[in-house]
PDB file of C-alpha atoms in Angstrom:
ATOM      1  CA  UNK A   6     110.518  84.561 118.490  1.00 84.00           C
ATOM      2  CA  UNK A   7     109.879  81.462 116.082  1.00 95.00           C
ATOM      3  CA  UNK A   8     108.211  82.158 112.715  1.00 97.00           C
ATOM      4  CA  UNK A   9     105.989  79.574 111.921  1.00 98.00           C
ATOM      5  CA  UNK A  10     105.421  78.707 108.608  1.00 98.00           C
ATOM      6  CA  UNK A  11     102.854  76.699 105.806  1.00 98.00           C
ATOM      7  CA  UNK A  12     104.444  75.186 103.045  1.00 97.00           C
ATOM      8  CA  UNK A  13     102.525  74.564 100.019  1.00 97.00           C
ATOM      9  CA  UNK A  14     103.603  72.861  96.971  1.00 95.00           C
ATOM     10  CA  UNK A  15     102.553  70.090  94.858  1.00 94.00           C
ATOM     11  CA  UNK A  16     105.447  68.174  94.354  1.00 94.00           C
ATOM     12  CA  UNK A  17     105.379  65.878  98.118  1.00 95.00           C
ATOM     13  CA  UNK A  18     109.523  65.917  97.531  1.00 94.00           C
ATOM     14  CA  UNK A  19     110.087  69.633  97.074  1.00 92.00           C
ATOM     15  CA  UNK A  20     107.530  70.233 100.279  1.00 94.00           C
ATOM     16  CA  UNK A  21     109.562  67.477 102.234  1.00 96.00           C
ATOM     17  CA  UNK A  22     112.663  69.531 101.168  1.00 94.00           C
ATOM     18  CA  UNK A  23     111.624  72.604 101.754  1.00 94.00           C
ATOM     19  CA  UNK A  24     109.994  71.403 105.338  1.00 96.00           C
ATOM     20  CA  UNK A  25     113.314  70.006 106.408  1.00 96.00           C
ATOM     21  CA  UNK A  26     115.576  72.625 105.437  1.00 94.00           C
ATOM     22  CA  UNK A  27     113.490  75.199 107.050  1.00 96.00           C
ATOM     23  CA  UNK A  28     113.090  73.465 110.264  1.00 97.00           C
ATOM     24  CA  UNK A  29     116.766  73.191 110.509  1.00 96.00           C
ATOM     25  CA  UNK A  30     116.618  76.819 110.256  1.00 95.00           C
ATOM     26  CA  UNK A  31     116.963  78.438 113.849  1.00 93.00           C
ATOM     27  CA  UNK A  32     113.923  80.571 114.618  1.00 96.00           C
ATOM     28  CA  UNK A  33     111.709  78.501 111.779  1.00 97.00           C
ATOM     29  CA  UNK A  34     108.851  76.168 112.470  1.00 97.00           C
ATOM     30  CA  UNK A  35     106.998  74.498 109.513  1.00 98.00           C
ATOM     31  CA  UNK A  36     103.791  74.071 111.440  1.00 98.00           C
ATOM     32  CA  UNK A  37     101.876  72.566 108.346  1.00 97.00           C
ATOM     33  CA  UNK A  38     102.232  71.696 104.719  1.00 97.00           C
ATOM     34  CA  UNK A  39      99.619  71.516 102.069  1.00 97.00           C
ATOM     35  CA  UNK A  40      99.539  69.904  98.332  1.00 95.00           C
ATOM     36  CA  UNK A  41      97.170  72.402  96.486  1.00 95.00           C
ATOM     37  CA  UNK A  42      95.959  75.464  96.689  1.00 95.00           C
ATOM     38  CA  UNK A  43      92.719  74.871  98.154  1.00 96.00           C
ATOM     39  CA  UNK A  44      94.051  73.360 101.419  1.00 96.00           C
ATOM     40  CA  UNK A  45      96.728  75.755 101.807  1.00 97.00           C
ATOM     41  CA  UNK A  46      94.281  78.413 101.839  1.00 97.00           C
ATOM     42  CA  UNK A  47      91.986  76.128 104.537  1.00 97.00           C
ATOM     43  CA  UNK A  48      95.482  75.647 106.679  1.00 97.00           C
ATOM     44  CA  UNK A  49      96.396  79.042 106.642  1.00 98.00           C
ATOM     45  CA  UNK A  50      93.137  80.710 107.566  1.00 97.00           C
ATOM     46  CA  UNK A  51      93.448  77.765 110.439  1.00 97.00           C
ATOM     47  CA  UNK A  52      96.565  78.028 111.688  1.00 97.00           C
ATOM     48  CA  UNK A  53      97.178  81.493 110.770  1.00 97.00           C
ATOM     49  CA  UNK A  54     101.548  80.864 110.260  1.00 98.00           C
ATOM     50  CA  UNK A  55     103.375  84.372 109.998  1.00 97.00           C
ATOM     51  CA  UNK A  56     104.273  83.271 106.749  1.00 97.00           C
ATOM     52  CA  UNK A  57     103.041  81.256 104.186  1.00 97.00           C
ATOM     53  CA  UNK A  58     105.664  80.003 101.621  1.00 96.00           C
ATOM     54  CA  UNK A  59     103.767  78.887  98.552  1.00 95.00           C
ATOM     55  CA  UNK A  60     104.451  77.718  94.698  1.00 92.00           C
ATOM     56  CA  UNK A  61     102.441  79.265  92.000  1.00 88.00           C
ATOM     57  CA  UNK A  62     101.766  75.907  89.733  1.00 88.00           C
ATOM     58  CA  UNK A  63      99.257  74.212  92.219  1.00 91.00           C
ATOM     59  CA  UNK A  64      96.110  71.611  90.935  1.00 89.00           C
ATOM     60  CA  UNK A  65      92.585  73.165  92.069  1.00 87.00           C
ATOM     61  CA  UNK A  66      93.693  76.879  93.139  1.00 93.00           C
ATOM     62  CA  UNK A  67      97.163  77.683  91.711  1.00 91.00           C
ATOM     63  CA  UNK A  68      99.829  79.885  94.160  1.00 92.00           C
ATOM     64  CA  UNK A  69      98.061  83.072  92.402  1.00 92.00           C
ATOM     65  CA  UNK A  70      94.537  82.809  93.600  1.00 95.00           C
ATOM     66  CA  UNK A  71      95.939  81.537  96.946  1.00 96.00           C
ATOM     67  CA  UNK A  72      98.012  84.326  97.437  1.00 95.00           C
ATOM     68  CA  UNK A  73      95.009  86.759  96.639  1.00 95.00           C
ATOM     69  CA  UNK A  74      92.853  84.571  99.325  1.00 97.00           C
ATOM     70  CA  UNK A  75      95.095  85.106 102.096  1.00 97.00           C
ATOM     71  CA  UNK A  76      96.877  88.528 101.209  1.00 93.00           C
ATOM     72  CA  UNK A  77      94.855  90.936  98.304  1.00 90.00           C
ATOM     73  CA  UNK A  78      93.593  93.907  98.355  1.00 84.00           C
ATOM     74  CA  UNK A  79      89.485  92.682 100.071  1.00 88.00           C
ATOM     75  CA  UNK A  80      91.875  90.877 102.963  1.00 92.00           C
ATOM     76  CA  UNK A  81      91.170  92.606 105.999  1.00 90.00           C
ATOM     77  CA  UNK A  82      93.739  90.817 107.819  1.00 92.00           C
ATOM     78  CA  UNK A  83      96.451  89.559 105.130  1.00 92.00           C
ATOM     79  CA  UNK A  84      99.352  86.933 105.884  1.00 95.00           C
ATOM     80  CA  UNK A  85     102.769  87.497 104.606  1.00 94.00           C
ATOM     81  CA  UNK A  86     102.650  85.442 101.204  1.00 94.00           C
ATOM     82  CA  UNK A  87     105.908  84.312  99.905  1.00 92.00           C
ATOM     83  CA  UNK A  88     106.029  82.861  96.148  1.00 89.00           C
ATOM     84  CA  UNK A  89     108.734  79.935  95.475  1.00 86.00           C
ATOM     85  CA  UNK A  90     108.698  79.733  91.870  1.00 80.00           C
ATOM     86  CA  UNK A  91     111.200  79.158  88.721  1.00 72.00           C
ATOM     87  CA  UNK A  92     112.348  82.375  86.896  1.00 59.00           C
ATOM     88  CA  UNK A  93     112.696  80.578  82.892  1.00 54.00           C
ATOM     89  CA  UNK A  94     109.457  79.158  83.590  1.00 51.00           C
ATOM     90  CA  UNK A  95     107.021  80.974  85.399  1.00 51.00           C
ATOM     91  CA  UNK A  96     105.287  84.282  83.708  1.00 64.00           C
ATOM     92  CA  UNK A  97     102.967  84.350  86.326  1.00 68.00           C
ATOM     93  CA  UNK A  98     105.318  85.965  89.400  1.00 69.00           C
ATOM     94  CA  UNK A  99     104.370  89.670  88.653  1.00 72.00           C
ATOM     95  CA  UNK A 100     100.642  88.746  88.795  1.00 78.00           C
ATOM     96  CA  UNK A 101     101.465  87.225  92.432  1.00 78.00           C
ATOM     97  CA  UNK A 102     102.781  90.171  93.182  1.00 78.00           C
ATOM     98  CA  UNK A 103      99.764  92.211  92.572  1.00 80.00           C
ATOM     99  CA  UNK A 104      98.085  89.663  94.171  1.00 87.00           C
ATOM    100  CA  UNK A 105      99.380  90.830  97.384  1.00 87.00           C
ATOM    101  CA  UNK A 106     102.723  88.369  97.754  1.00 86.00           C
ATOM    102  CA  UNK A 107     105.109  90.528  99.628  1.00 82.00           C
ATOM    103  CA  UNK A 108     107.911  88.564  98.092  1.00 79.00           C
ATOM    104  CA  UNK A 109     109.559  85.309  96.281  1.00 76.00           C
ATOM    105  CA  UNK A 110     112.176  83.432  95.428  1.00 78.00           C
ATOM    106  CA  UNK A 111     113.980  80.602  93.222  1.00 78.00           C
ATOM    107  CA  UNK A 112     113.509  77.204  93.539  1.00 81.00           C
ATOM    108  CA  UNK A 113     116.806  76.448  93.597  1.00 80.00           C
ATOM    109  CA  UNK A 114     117.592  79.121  96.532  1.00 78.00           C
ATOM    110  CA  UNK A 115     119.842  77.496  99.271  1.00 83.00           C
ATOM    111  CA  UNK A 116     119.063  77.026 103.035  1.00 90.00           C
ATOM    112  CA  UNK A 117     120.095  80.730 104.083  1.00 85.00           C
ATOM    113  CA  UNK A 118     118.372  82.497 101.217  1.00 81.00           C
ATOM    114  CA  UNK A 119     115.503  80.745 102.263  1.00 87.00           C
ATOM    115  CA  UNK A 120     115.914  81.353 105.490  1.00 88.00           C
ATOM    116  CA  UNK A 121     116.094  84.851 104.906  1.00 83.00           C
ATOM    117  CA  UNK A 122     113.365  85.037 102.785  1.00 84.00           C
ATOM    118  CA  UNK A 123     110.919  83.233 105.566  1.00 90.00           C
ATOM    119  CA  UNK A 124     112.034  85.971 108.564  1.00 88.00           C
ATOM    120  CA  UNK A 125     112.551  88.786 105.815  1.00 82.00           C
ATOM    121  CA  UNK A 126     108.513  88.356 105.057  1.00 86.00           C
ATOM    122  CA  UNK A 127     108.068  87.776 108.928  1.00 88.00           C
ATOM    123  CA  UNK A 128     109.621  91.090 109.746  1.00 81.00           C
ATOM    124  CA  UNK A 129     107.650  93.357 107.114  1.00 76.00           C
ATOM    125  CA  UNK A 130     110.335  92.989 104.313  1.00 71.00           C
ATOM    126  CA  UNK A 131     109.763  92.039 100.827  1.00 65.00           C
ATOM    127  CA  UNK A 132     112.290  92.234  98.340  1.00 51.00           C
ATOM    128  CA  UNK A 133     114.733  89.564  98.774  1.00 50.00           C
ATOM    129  CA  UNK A 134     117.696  88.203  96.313  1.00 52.00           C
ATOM    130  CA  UNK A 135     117.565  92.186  94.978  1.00 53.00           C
ATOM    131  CA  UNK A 136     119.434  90.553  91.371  1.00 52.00           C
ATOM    132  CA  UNK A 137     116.499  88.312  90.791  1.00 56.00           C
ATOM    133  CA  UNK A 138     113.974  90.701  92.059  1.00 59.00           C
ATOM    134  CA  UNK A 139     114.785  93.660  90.082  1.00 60.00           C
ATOM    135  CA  UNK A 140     114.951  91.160  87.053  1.00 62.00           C
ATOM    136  CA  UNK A 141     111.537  90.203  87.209  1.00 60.00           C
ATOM    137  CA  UNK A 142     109.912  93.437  88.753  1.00 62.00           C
ATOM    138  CA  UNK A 143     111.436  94.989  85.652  1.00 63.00           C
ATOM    139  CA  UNK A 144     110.859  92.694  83.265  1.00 63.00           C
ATOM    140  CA  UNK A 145     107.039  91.818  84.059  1.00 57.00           C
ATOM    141  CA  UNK A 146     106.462  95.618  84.838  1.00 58.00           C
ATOM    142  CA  UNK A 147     107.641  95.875  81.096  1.00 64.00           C
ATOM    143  CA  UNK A 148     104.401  94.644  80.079  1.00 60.00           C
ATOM    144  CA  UNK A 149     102.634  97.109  81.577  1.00 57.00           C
ATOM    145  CA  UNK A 150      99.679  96.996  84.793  1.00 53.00           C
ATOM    146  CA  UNK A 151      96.316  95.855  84.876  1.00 52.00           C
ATOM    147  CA  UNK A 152      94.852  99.398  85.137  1.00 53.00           C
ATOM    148  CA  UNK A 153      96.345 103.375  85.361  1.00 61.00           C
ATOM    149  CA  UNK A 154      98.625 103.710  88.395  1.00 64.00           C
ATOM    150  CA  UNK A 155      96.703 106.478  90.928  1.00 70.00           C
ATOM    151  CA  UNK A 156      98.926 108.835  91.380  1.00 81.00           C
ATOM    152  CA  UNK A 157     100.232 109.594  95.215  1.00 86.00           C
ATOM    153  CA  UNK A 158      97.465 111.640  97.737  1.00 81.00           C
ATOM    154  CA  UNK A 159     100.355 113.994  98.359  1.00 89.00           C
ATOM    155  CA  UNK A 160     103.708 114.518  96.356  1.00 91.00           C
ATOM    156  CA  UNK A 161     107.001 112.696  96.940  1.00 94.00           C
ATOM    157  CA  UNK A 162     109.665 114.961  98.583  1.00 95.00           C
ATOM    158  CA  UNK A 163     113.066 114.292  97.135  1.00 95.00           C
ATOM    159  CA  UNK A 164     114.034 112.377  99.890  1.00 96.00           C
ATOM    160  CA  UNK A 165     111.250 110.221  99.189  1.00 96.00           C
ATOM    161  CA  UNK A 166     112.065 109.535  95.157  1.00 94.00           C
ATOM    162  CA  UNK A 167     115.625 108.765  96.115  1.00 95.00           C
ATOM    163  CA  UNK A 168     114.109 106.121  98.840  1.00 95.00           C
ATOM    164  CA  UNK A 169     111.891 104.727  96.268  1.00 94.00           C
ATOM    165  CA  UNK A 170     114.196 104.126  93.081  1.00 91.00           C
ATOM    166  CA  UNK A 171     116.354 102.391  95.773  1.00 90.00           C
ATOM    167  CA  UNK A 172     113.185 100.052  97.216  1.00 87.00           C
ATOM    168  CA  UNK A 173     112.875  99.333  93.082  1.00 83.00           C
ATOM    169  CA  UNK A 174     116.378  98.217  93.103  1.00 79.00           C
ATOM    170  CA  UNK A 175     115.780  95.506  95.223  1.00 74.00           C
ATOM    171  CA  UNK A 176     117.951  97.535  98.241  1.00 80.00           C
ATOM    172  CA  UNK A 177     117.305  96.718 101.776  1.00 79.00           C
ATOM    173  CA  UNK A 178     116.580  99.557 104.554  1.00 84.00           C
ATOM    174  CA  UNK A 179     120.318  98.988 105.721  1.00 86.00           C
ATOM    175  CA  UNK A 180     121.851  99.078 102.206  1.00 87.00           C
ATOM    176  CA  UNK A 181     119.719 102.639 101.464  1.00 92.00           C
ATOM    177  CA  UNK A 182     120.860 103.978 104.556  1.00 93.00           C
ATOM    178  CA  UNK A 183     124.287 103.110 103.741  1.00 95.00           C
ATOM    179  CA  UNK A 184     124.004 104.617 100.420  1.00 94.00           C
ATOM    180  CA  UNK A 185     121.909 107.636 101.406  1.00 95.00           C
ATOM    181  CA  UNK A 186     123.830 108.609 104.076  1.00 96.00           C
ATOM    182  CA  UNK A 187     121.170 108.585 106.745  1.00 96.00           C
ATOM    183  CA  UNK A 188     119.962 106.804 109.760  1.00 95.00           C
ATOM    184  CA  UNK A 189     118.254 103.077 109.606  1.00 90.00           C
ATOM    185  CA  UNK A 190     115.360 104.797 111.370  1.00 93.00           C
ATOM    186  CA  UNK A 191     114.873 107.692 108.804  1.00 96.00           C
ATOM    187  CA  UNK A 192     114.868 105.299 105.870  1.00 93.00           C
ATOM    188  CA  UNK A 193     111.844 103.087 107.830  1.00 90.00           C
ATOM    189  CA  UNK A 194     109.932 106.452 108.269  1.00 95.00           C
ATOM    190  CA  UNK A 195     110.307 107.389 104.311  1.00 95.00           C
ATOM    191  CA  UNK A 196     109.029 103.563 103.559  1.00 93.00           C
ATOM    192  CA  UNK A 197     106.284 104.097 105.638  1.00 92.00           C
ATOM    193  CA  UNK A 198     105.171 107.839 104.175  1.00 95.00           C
ATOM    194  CA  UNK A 199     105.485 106.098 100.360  1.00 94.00           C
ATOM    195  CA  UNK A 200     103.349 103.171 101.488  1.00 92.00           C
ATOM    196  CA  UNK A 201     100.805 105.822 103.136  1.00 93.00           C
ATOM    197  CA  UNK A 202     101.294 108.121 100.106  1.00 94.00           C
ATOM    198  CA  UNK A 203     101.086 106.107  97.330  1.00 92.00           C
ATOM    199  CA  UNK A 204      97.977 103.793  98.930  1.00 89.00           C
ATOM    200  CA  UNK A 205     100.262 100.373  99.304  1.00 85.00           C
ATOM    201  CA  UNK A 206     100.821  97.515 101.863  1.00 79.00           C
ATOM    202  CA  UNK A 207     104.212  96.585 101.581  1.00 79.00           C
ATOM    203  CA  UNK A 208     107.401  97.355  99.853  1.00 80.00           C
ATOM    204  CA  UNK A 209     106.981  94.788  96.804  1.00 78.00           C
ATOM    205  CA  UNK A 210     104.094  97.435  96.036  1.00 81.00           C
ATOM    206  CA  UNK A 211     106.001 100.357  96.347  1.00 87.00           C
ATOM    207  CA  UNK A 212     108.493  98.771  93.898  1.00 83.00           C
ATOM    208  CA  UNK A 213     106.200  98.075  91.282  1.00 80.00           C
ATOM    209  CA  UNK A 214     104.410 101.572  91.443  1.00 86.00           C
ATOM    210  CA  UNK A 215     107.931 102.472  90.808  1.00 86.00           C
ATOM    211  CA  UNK A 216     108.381 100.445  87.769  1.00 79.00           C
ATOM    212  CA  UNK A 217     104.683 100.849  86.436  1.00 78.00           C
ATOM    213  CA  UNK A 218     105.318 104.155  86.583  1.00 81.00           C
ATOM    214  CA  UNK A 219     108.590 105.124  84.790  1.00 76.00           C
ATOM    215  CA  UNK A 220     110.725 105.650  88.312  1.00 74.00           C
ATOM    216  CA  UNK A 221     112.049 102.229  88.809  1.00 61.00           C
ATOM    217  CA  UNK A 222     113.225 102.129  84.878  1.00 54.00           C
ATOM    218  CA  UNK A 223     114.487 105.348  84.365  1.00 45.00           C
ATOM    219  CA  UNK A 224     117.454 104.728  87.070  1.00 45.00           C
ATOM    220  CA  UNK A 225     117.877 101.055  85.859  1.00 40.00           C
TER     221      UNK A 225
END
């Protein structure tokens, strides 16, 4: 199955880039590119790609309020948001996040982290490059959230803690099964019971409920 994909930056060099190098990509199709916010937002409500790969420092609508166009909370029908940003520069990739981007990554990320970033967000994943993630989760969950975390409709088994510190960390569903000794399948299920639990879409959510709330940090 292809993943089709919306590219959105400002820069007509970096969206060239990025187009080419995903389209050499097997199992990627960049099926449009946009130079602002605004008109990403019109493409992708168009042409509904299953992921839109977007940078946060756009004219008009910046990456942020796209993001929350196409994937917050009031979005009955989100699309997988990706943010492309620069770490030393941007303060503004935790506030995508809660926007409802399932993931990001560097600018200067080659052709396979891309790549795996693009079908990663495709597949349901969120949390890719885990050094870089837990970097920022940690260090923009550090200045605390918007509002009081709710607390989860039923408590989190043991099983469930151990699954989310690792989600935090920036593991993937392989590398916790690996290091929880137990089966690909079980891990998905305990992903899916903290995303029901704790009233989240996706695992860059359960992560930051995680930091925001002391369980992320206290393992770090």
């Amino acid at each position: 199955m292809t993943v089709r994909v919306l590219v959105a930056d400002d820069q007509e060099i970096v969206r060239t880039g990025l187009t080419i190098i995903l389209n050499t990509q097997p199992g990627i199709e960049v099926v449009g590119g946009a130079g602002d916010g605004r008109q990403a937002v019109e493409l992708a409500r168009r042409l509904r790609p299953d992921v839109c790969l977007f940078d946060i420092r756009m004219p008009g609508m910046d990456g942020i309020e796209a993001t929350r166009a196409l994937a917050g909370p009031s979005v009955a029908e989100p699309l997988a948001v990706v943010v492309i940003t620069t770490f030393d520069l941007d303060e503004y990739v935790y506030a995508a996040l809660r926007a409802g981007a399932r993931g990001f990554l560097l600018k200067e990320a080659g052709p396979a982290l891309l790549s795996q970033a693009v079908h990663a967000a495709a597949n349901g994943d969120a949390l890719i490059a885990p050094s870089v993630t837990t970097r920022l989760l940690k260090a923009f969950a550090d200045a605390g959230p918007a509002a009081p975390r709710k607390q989860p409709v039923e408590a989190l088994t043991d099983r469930e803690e151990q699954v989310l510190v690792a989600v935090a960390r920036g593991r993937t569903n392989k590398e916790i099964a690996d290091e929880l000794y137990i089966t690909l399948s079980t891990v998905k299920s305990h992903v899916t019971s903290l995303m029901m639990k704790l009233g989240v879409r996706n695992r860059v959510e359960v992560a930051m409920w995680a930091y925001e709330t002391n369980r992320g940090r206290a393992r770090w």
